């Protein structure tokens, strides 16, 4: 299997979060021949959604997703504030032409230990956002997060769990698979097949370092860890996935401290072996 | 549901690894009215297996398990050395009257990214150990480890995965469930029911701290984190599990730095609410 060409890569803005604004990311992608990007909402709001949409279009870039909606458990119940914020995220995704809205669903509410209740709350929230997203035509992508984030970030932890939710909620919702979160799963191949082309809405890459020194900010550049990225890419592409391959690296002590152009050049180089 | 009485608790020696030898653990359990312990093999070897067996018996303590066999992937293939070491672990478990031999199966072999191959190697190793363990009458307990250890410690990451292996290998093998490793799993209740009484061989408790500062050495004392321990205990007891509830806490900066008697007193106190 041939590696990934720069034109098929997408830069998740988190990868150079500490170095670049969204405007700089847009310029950087264009300069390096990277085909797409995926902004986080804070960067999008800084630039202004309309201005960003125009600049992305003018640069000829794709948008592999908008990060992120979700966080339904924030207030302990599904408040209007949370619902409204997610509907705004749908609108923003539509305005920038994002392939999907990526959902980090939220962990346990503060003070709670009731995981099933949190999961029910999340599903209620997803259903609400999906109702609206269908009217706008924005696909909703549940991102199962690594189980080490179940407490504080996402109580949807596996591809199976995410697809069970998709089965119940129907059309317009699928999954965003990040190798970092799902590589360890013995039934990943089976669940990717179950997802199928229509529900594989985004594919993110980076690497799992051994040892990993921090639960949040020690993701590795492709090739520096133990994930067989090419294998997982083969699984999603066998289902017909032909979207951008998005690079999302949270790296407090390493990649966030480097020159952003070096980060992009390294991404492109390493993707050739993925 | 009433909490756990000291007489139903077991002290995993890792909880006071930095403070006490096995002999001191045996005395400590007797002094605090803790019903059982579960030694790690390094502590057992320090004391000598025969001497330890006698001291444990003399103190009237139960043995909820021996930690640990496994680590099948250490040499990259299933070597005689690894097989022999596991058979020795079975003998040691038998000699001290352990309820089971707890298996930490091993992660990816050094330099490998092939998780399915590692998993196949582990299953081959478990089958070999089980062949022998059946002749001695020692139950083999697969401990699914948290997915964050898939790279370097255990490529069996979920209860479902462990039970699939048990299904294939037959009698004499089951699971050791540690709430730390499995609490996040949306299908935990279903898999515990699937395991049933015969395959629930050990039950370990501690807590998941938010935030968790270290992947290995930042486990929490019961009550300090977000795991609904009483709920999980209810699930295993609903299947008829009536073994000891084992406390295993790796805590480099906190519990390992305290007076061991204080640690045991705290365990006993906190278990009343579990």
Coordinates of C-alpha atoms in Angstrom, one line a residue:
Chain A
X1 CA 0.0 0.0 0.0
X2 CA 1.4 3.4 -1.0
X3 CA 1.8 6.0 1.8
X4 CA -0.2 9.1 2.1
X5 CA 0.5 12.0 -0.2
X6 CA 0.4 15.6 1.3
X7 CA -2.6 16.4 -0.8
X8 CA -4.6 13.8 1.1
X9 CA -3.5 15.0 4.5
X10 CA -5.4 17.3 6.7
X11 CA -3.9 19.5 9.4
X12 CA -5.8 19.5 12.7
X13 CA -5.1 22.9 14.1
X14 CA -4.4 21.3 17.5
X15 CA -1.2 20.0 16.1
X16 CA 0.3 23.5 16.0
X17 CA -2.0 25.0 18.6
X18 CA 0.7 26.8 20.4
X19 CA 2.4 28.2 17.3
X20 CA -0.2 29.3 14.8
X21 CA -3.5 31.0 14.4
X22 CA -6.1 29.6 12.0
X23 CA -5.0 32.2 9.4
X24 CA -1.4 30.9 9.7
X25 CA -2.6 27.3 9.5
X26 CA -4.4 28.1 6.2
X27 CA -1.3 29.7 4.8
X28 CA 0.9 26.9 6.1
X29 CA -1.2 24.2 4.5
X30 CA -1.2 26.0 1.2
X31 CA 2.5 26.5 1.4
X32 CA 3.2 22.8 2.2
X33 CA 0.7 21.4 -0.3
X34 CA -1.4 19.9 2.5
X35 CA -4.9 19.3 1.1
X36 CA -7.1 20.2 4.0
X37 CA -7.4 21.3 7.6
X38 CA -9.7 20.8 10.5
X39 CA -10.0 23.7 12.9
X40 CA -10.8 23.8 16.5
X41 CA -13.6 26.2 17.4
X42 CA -11.5 28.5 19.5
X43 CA -9.2 29.2 16.6
X44 CA -12.3 29.6 14.3
X45 CA -13.9 32.1 16.6
X46 CA -10.7 34.1 16.9
X47 CA -10.6 34.5 13.1
X48 CA -14.3 34.8 12.7
X49 CA -16.2 32.0 10.9
X50 CA -17.1 33.9 7.8
X51 CA -13.6 35.2 7.3
X52 CA -12.2 31.8 7.9
X53 CA -14.6 30.1 5.5
X54 CA -13.6 32.6 2.8
X55 CA -9.8 32.2 3.4
X56 CA -10.1 28.4 3.4
X57 CA -12.0 28.5 0.1
X58 CA -9.6 31.0 -1.4
X59 CA -6.7 28.8 -0.5
X60 CA -8.4 25.8 -2.2
X61 CA -8.3 23.7 1.0
X62 CA -10.7 21.0 2.1
X63 CA -12.1 20.9 5.6
X64 CA -12.1 17.4 7.0
X65 CA -14.0 18.3 10.1
X66 CA -14.8 20.9 12.8
X67 CA -13.5 20.1 16.3
X68 CA -15.6 19.9 18.4
X69 CA -19.2 19.6 19.4
X70 CA -20.4 17.5 22.3
X71 CA -19.5 17.9 26.0
X72 CA -23.1 17.2 26.8
X73 CA -22.4 16.3 30.4
X74 CA -20.9 19.7 31.3
X75 CA -23.9 20.9 33.3
X76 CA -24.9 17.5 34.8
X77 CA -28.1 17.6 32.7
X78 CA -28.8 18.5 29.1
X79 CA -29.2 22.2 29.4
X80 CA -30.5 24.6 26.7
X81 CA -27.1 26.3 26.8
X82 CA -25.3 23.0 25.8
X83 CA -27.9 22.2 23.1
X84 CA -27.6 25.7 21.7
X85 CA -23.9 25.6 21.6
X86 CA -24.0 22.4 19.7
X87 CA -26.4 23.8 17.2
X88 CA -24.1 26.7 16.7
X89 CA -21.3 24.3 16.1
X90 CA -23.4 22.6 13.4
X91 CA -23.9 26.0 11.7
X92 CA -20.2 26.8 11.9
X93 CA -19.4 23.4 10.4
X94 CA -21.8 24.1 7.6
X95 CA -20.4 27.6 7.0
X96 CA -16.8 26.3 6.6
X97 CA -17.9 23.3 4.5
X98 CA -16.7 20.8 7.1
X99 CA -17.0 17.1 6.1
X100 CA -18.4 16.5 9.6
X101 CA -18.8 17.9 13.1
X102 CA -16.6 15.9 15.5
X103 CA -18.2 15.2 18.8
X104 CA -16.2 14.8 22.0
X105 CA -19.2 13.8 24.1
X106 CA -18.1 14.6 27.6
X107 CA -17.1 12.5 30.7
X108 CA -18.7 12.1 34.1
X109 CA -20.5 15.2 35.3
X110 CA -18.7 16.9 38.2
X111 CA -19.2 14.9 41.4
X112 CA -20.9 12.0 39.6
X113 CA -19.8 8.4 39.4
X114 CA -22.7 7.2 37.4
X115 CA -21.3 6.3 34.0
X116 CA -24.5 4.8 32.5
X117 CA -26.4 8.0 33.4
X118 CA -23.7 10.0 31.7
X119 CA -23.9 7.8 28.7
X120 CA -27.7 8.2 28.5
X121 CA -27.3 12.0 28.8
X122 CA -24.8 12.0 26.0
X123 CA -27.1 10.0 23.7
X124 CA -30.0 12.4 24.5
X125 CA -27.7 15.3 23.5
X126 CA -26.5 13.6 20.3
X127 CA -30.1 13.0 19.3
X128 CA -30.9 16.7 19.8
X129 CA -27.9 17.9 17.8
X130 CA -28.6 15.3 15.1
X131 CA -32.2 16.5 14.7
X132 CA -30.8 19.9 13.8
X133 CA -27.7 18.7 11.9
X134 CA -29.9 16.7 9.5
X135 CA -31.8 19.9 8.5
X136 CA -28.5 21.6 7.7
X137 CA -26.9 18.5 6.1
X138 CA -23.9 18.3 8.4
X139 CA -22.9 14.7 9.3
X140 CA -22.3 14.2 13.1
X141 CA -19.2 12.2 13.9
X142 CA -18.9 10.6 17.4
X143 CA -15.3 10.3 18.3
X144 CA -14.8 7.4 20.7
X145 CA -12.0 8.6 23.0
X146 CA -9.4 6.4 24.6
X147 CA -10.8 4.8 27.8
X148 CA -8.3 6.8 29.9
X149 CA -10.5 9.8 29.2
X150 CA -13.8 8.2 30.3
X151 CA -13.8 10.2 33.6
X152 CA -13.2 13.7 32.3
X153 CA -13.6 13.9 28.5
X154 CA -15.7 11.2 26.8
X155 CA -17.8 8.4 28.2
X156 CA -17.9 6.9 24.7
X157 CA -14.8 4.8 24.7
X158 CA -14.9 2.2 21.9
X159 CA -15.9 2.0 18.3
X160 CA -18.5 -0.7 19.2
X161 CA -20.1 1.7 21.8
X162 CA -20.2 4.6 19.3
X163 CA -21.8 2.4 16.6
X164 CA -24.4 1.0 19.0
X165 CA -25.4 4.7 19.5
X166 CA -25.4 5.3 15.7
X167 CA -27.6 2.2 15.2
X168 CA -30.1 3.6 17.7
X169 CA -30.1 7.2 16.3
X170 CA -30.3 6.4 12.6
X171 CA -29.1 8.4 9.6
X172 CA -26.7 11.3 9.6
X173 CA -24.4 10.1 12.3
X174 CA -21.2 8.1 12.2
X175 CA -17.8 7.9 13.8
X176 CA -14.5 9.8 13.7
X177 CA -11.8 7.3 14.3
X178 CA -8.5 8.4 15.7
X179 CA -5.9 5.7 15.8
X180 CA -4.6 7.1 19.1
X181 CA -8.0 6.3 20.7
X182 CA -8.8 2.9 19.1
X183 CA -5.6 1.2 18.1
X184 CA -5.6 -1.1 21.1
X185 CA -9.0 -2.6 20.5
X186 CA -8.9 -6.3 19.6
X187 CA -12.2 -6.0 17.6
X188 CA -11.2 -2.8 15.7
X189 CA -11.2 -4.5 12.3
X190 CA -14.6 -6.0 12.9
X191 CA -16.1 -2.7 14.1
X192 CA -14.6 -0.8 11.1
X193 CA -16.3 -3.3 8.8
X194 CA -19.5 -2.8 10.8
X195 CA -19.3 0.9 10.4
X196 CA -19.0 0.8 6.7
X197 CA -18.2 3.6 4.3
X198 CA -21.2 5.7 5.2
X199 CA -20.4 5.9 8.9
X200 CA -16.7 6.4 8.6
X201 CA -16.8 10.1 8.6
X202 CA -13.2 11.0 9.7
X203 CA -9.9 9.3 10.2
X204 CA -7.2 10.8 12.4
X205 CA -3.6 9.7 12.9
X206 CA -0.7 10.3 15.3
X207 CA 1.1 7.7 17.3
X208 CA 1.1 6.1 20.8
X209 CA 4.5 6.5 22.5
X210 CA 6.0 3.9 24.8
X211 CA 6.3 5.1 27.5
X212 CA 3.6 7.8 27.4
X213 CA 4.5 10.4 29.9
X214 CA 1.3 12.4 30.1
X215 CA -2.3 11.3 29.6
X216 CA -3.3 14.3 27.5
X217 CA -0.2 16.0 26.0
X218 CA 2.2 13.3 25.0
X219 CA 0.9 12.0 21.7
X220 CA 3.6 11.0 19.2
X221 CA 4.3 11.9 15.6
X222 CA 3.6 9.1 13.2
X223 CA 6.4 6.6 13.2
X224 CA 7.6 7.4 16.8
X225 CA 5.3 5.0 18.5
X226 CA 3.7 1.5 18.3
X227 CA 0.6 2.0 16.2
X228 CA 0.5 0.2 12.9
X229 CA -1.1 3.2 11.2
X230 CA -0.9 1.7 7.7
X231 CA -2.8 -1.3 8.9
X232 CA -5.6 0.8 10.3
X233 CA -5.7 3.0 7.2
X234 CA -6.0 -0.2 5.2
X235 CA -9.0 -1.2 7.2
X236 CA -10.9 2.1 6.7
X237 CA -10.0 2.3 3.1
X238 CA -11.2 -1.3 2.5
X239 CA -14.6 0.1 3.4
X240 CA -14.3 2.8 0.8
X241 CA -13.2 5.6 3.0
X242 CA -11.5 8.2 0.7
X243 CA -11.6 11.3 2.9
X244 CA -8.6 13.3 4.1
X245 CA -6.3 11.7 6.7
X246 CA -6.1 14.2 9.5
X247 CA -3.1 14.6 11.7
X248 CA -3.9 15.6 15.3
X249 CA -1.1 15.7 17.8
X250 CA -1.3 17.1 21.3
X251 CA 2.4 17.3 22.3
X252 CA 3.2 19.8 25.1
X253 CA 6.9 19.1 25.5
X254 CA 7.8 18.3 21.9
X255 CA 5.9 19.2 18.8
X256 CA 4.2 22.3 20.3
X257 CA 7.7 23.7 21.1
X258 CA 9.0 23.3 17.5
X259 CA 8.8 25.6 14.5
X260 CA 5.4 24.9 12.9
X261 CA 6.9 24.6 9.4
X262 CA 9.1 21.9 10.7
X263 CA 6.1 20.1 12.2
X264 CA 4.2 20.2 8.9
X265 CA 7.3 19.1 6.9
X266 CA 7.7 16.2 9.4
X267 CA 4.0 15.2 9.1
X268 CA 4.3 15.1 5.4
X269 CA 7.5 13.0 5.5
X270 CA 6.2 10.5 8.0
X271 CA 2.8 10.1 6.3
X272 CA 4.6 8.6 3.3
X273 CA 5.1 5.5 5.5
X274 CA 1.6 5.4 6.9
Chain B
X1 CA -25.7 -3.0 50.1
X2 CA -23.4 -3.2 53.1
X3 CA -19.8 -2.2 52.7
X4 CA -16.9 -4.6 52.8
X5 CA -15.7 -5.8 56.2
X6 CA -11.9 -6.1 56.8
X7 CA -12.2 -9.9 57.1
X8 CA -13.3 -9.9 53.4
X9 CA -10.5 -7.7 52.2
X10 CA -7.2 -8.9 50.7
X11 CA -4.0 -6.9 50.7
X12 CA -2.2 -7.0 47.4
X13 CA 1.4 -6.6 48.4
X14 CA 1.9 -4.0 45.7
X15 CA -0.2 -1.6 47.8
X16 CA 2.7 -1.3 50.3
X17 CA 5.4 -2.4 48.0
X18 CA 7.9 0.2 49.0
X19 CA 7.3 -0.2 52.8
X20 CA 6.9 -3.8 53.6
X21 CA 8.3 -7.3 52.9
X22 CA 5.9 -10.2 52.6
X23 CA 6.6 -11.2 56.2
X24 CA 5.6 -7.7 57.3
X25 CA 2.5 -7.9 55.1
X26 CA 1.5 -11.1 56.7
X27 CA 1.9 -9.6 60.2
X28 CA 0.2 -6.4 59.1
X29 CA -2.9 -8.2 57.8
X30 CA -3.2 -10.3 60.9
X31 CA -2.8 -7.2 63.1
X32 CA -5.5 -5.3 61.2
X33 CA -7.9 -8.2 60.9
X34 CA -7.6 -8.3 57.1
X35 CA -8.7 -11.7 55.9
X36 CA -6.3 -12.4 53.1
X37 CA -3.4 -11.2 51.0
X38 CA -2.1 -11.6 47.4
X39 CA 1.7 -11.6 47.0
X40 CA 3.7 -10.5 44.1
X41 CA 6.3 -13.1 43.1
X42 CA 9.3 -10.9 43.9
X43 CA 8.2 -10.6 47.5
X44 CA 7.4 -14.3 47.6
X45 CA 10.9 -15.2 46.3
X46 CA 12.5 -12.9 48.8
X47 CA 10.9 -14.7 51.7
X48 CA 11.0 -18.2 50.1
X49 CA 7.8 -19.9 48.9
X50 CA 7.7 -22.6 51.5
X51 CA 8.4 -20.3 54.4
X52 CA 5.8 -17.9 53.1
X53 CA 3.2 -20.6 52.7
X54 CA 3.8 -21.7 56.3
X55 CA 3.6 -18.1 57.7
X56 CA 0.4 -17.3 55.8
X57 CA -1.2 -20.6 57.1
X58 CA 0.0 -19.9 60.6
X59 CA -1.5 -16.4 60.5
X60 CA -4.8 -17.9 59.3
X61 CA -4.9 -15.8 56.2
X62 CA -6.5 -16.6 52.8
X63 CA -4.6 -16.0 49.6
X64 CA -6.8 -14.4 46.9
X65 CA -4.2 -14.8 44.2
X66 CA -0.6 -14.8 43.1
X67 CA 0.7 -11.9 41.0
X68 CA 1.7 -12.6 38.4
X69 CA 2.2 -15.0 35.6
X70 CA 2.0 -14.1 31.9
X71 CA 4.3 -11.7 30.0
X72 CA 4.3 -14.2 27.2
X73 CA 5.4 -11.6 24.6
X74 CA 8.7 -10.9 26.4
X75 CA 10.9 -12.8 24.0
X76 CA 9.0 -12.1 20.8
X77 CA 8.0 -15.7 20.6
X78 CA 6.8 -18.3 23.1
X79 CA 10.2 -19.5 24.5
X80 CA 10.7 -22.4 26.8
X81 CA 12.0 -19.9 29.3
X82 CA 8.7 -18.1 29.4
X83 CA 6.7 -21.3 29.5
X84 CA 8.9 -22.7 32.3
X85 CA 8.6 -19.5 34.4
X86 CA 4.8 -19.7 34.1
X87 CA 4.8 -23.3 35.2
X88 CA 6.9 -22.4 38.2
X89 CA 4.3 -19.6 39.0
X90 CA 1.6 -22.3 38.9
X91 CA 3.6 -24.4 41.4
X92 CA 4.1 -21.4 43.6
X93 CA 0.4 -20.5 43.5
X94 CA -0.4 -24.1 44.5
X95 CA 2.1 -24.1 47.3
X96 CA 0.7 -21.0 48.9
X97 CA -2.9 -22.0 48.3
X98 CA -3.7 -19.1 46.1
X99 CA -7.2 -18.9 44.7
X100 CA -5.8 -18.3 41.3
X101 CA -2.7 -17.3 39.3
X102 CA -3.2 -13.8 38.0
X103 CA -2.0 -13.3 34.4
X104 CA -0.6 -10.0 33.1
X105 CA -0.2 -11.3 29.6
X106 CA 2.3 -8.9 28.1
X107 CA 2.2 -6.2 25.5
X108 CA 3.8 -5.8 22.1
X109 CA 7.1 -7.5 21.7
X110 CA 10.0 -5.0 21.5
X111 CA 10.0 -3.4 18.0
X112 CA 6.7 -4.9 16.9
X113 CA 3.5 -3.1 16.0
X114 CA 1.6 -6.3 15.3
X115 CA -1.1 -6.4 17.9
X116 CA -3.0 -9.4 16.5
X117 CA 0.2 -11.4 16.4
X118 CA 1.0 -10.5 20.1
X119 CA -2.5 -11.6 21.0
X120 CA -2.1 -14.9 19.2
X121 CA 1.2 -15.4 21.0
X122 CA -0.5 -14.7 24.4
X123 CA -3.2 -17.2 23.7
X124 CA -0.7 -19.8 22.8
X125 CA 1.1 -19.1 26.0
X126 CA -2.1 -19.2 28.1
X127 CA -3.0 -22.6 26.6
X128 CA 0.4 -24.0 27.6
X129 CA 0.2 -22.7 31.2
X130 CA -3.4 -23.9 31.4
X131 CA -2.5 -27.4 30.4
X132 CA -0.2 -27.6 33.3
X133 CA -2.3 -25.6 35.8
X134 CA -5.2 -28.1 35.2
X135 CA -3.0 -30.9 36.4
X136 CA -2.2 -29.0 39.6
X137 CA -5.6 -27.6 40.1
X138 CA -4.7 -23.9 40.0
X139 CA -7.2 -21.7 38.3
X140 CA -5.7 -19.3 35.7
X141 CA -7.1 -15.8 35.8
X142 CA -6.6 -13.5 32.8
X143 CA -6.5 -9.9 34.0
X144 CA -7.6 -7.5 31.3
X145 CA -5.5 -4.4 31.7
X146 CA -6.5 -0.9 30.9
X147 CA -6.1 -0.1 27.2
X148 CA -3.4 2.4 28.1
X149 CA -1.2 -0.6 28.8
X150 CA -1.8 -2.4 25.5
X151 CA 1.6 -1.4 24.1
X152 CA 3.9 -2.3 27.0
X153 CA 2.0 -4.6 29.5
X154 CA -1.1 -6.4 28.3
X155 CA -2.6 -6.8 24.9
X156 CA -5.7 -8.2 26.5
X157 CA -7.6 -5.0 27.3
X158 CA -11.3 -5.8 27.9
X159 CA -13.4 -8.3 29.7
X160 CA -15.0 -9.3 26.4
X161 CA -11.6 -10.0 24.9
X162 CA -10.5 -12.1 28.0
X163 CA -13.8 -14.1 28.0
X164 CA -13.5 -14.8 24.2
X165 CA -10.1 -16.4 25.1
X166 CA -11.6 -18.3 28.0
X167 CA -14.4 -19.6 25.7
X168 CA -11.8 -20.9 23.3
X169 CA -9.5 -22.5 26.0
X170 CA -12.1 -24.2 28.0
X171 CA -12.2 -25.2 31.7
X172 CA -9.8 -23.9 34.4
X173 CA -9.4 -20.4 33.1
X174 CA -11.3 -17.2 34.0
X175 CA -10.8 -13.5 34.7
X176 CA -9.4 -11.3 37.4
X177 CA -11.3 -8.1 37.3
X178 CA -9.8 -4.9 38.6
X179 CA -12.1 -2.0 38.7
X180 CA -9.2 0.3 37.7
X181 CA -8.9 -1.5 34.4
X182 CA -12.5 -2.1 33.5
X183 CA -14.7 0.5 35.1
X184 CA -14.9 2.6 31.9
X185 CA -16.4 -0.2 29.8
X186 CA -20.0 0.4 28.7
X187 CA -20.6 -3.3 28.5
X188 CA -19.0 -4.3 31.8
X189 CA -22.3 -5.4 33.4
X190 CA -23.1 -7.6 30.4
X191 CA -19.6 -9.2 30.3
X192 CA -19.6 -9.8 34.1
X193 CA -22.9 -11.7 33.6
X194 CA -21.4 -13.6 30.7
X195 CA -18.4 -14.5 32.9
X196 CA -20.6 -16.0 35.6
X197 CA -19.5 -17.2 39.0
X198 CA -17.1 -19.9 37.7
X199 CA -15.0 -17.5 35.7
X200 CA -15.0 -14.6 38.1
X201 CA -11.7 -15.7 39.9
X202 CA -10.6 -12.4 41.5
X203 CA -11.9 -8.9 42.1
X204 CA -9.5 -6.0 42.7
X205 CA -10.4 -2.5 43.8
X206 CA -8.8 0.9 44.0
X207 CA -9.9 4.2 42.3
X208 CA -9.4 6.2 39.2
X209 CA -8.2 9.7 40.0
X210 CA -9.2 12.8 37.9
X211 CA -6.8 14.0 36.9
X212 CA -4.5 11.0 36.7
X213 CA -0.9 12.2 36.7
X214 CA 1.0 9.1 35.7
X215 CA -0.1 6.1 33.6
X216 CA 1.4 3.6 36.0
X217 CA 1.9 4.9 39.5
X218 CA -1.1 7.2 40.2
X219 CA -3.9 4.9 41.3
X220 CA -6.2 6.2 43.9
X221 CA -7.4 4.9 47.3
X222 CA -11.1 3.9 47.2
X223 CA -13.3 6.9 47.5
X224 CA -10.7 9.4 46.1
X225 CA -11.7 8.9 42.5
X226 CA -14.6 8.4 40.1
X227 CA -15.2 4.7 40.1
X228 CA -18.6 3.5 41.5
X229 CA -16.9 0.5 43.2
X230 CA -20.0 -0.6 45.1
X231 CA -21.9 -0.8 41.8
X232 CA -19.2 -3.1 40.2
X233 CA -19.0 -5.2 43.4
X234 CA -22.8 -5.6 43.2
X235 CA -22.4 -6.9 39.6
X236 CA -19.8 -9.5 40.5
X237 CA -21.7 -10.6 43.7
X238 CA -24.9 -10.9 41.7
X239 CA -23.1 -13.7 39.9
X240 CA -22.3 -15.4 43.2
X241 CA -18.7 -14.2 43.6
X242 CA -17.9 -14.5 47.3
X243 CA -14.1 -14.3 47.2
X244 CA -11.9 -11.8 48.9
X245 CA -12.0 -8.2 47.6
X246 CA -8.3 -7.4 46.9
X247 CA -6.9 -3.9 47.2
X248 CA -4.1 -3.2 44.7
X249 CA -2.8 0.4 44.6
X250 CA 0.2 1.6 42.7
X251 CA 0.9 5.0 44.1
X252 CA 4.4 6.4 43.8
X253 CA 3.9 9.8 45.2
X254 CA 1.2 9.1 47.8
X255 CA 0.3 5.8 49.4
X256 CA 3.8 4.3 48.8
X257 CA 5.3 7.2 50.8
X258 CA 3.0 6.7 53.9
X259 CA 3.3 4.5 56.9
X260 CA 2.0 1.1 55.9
X261 CA -0.2 0.7 59.0
X262 CA -1.9 4.0 58.0
X263 CA -2.4 2.6 54.5
X264 CA -4.1 -0.6 55.8
X265 CA -6.2 1.4 58.3
X266 CA -7.4 3.7 55.4
X267 CA -8.1 0.7 53.2
X268 CA -10.3 -0.8 55.9
X269 CA -12.1 2.4 56.5
X270 CA -12.7 3.2 52.9
X271 CA -13.9 -0.4 52.1
X272 CA -16.8 0.2 54.4
X273 CA -18.3 2.5 51.7
X274 CA -17.5 0.2 48.7

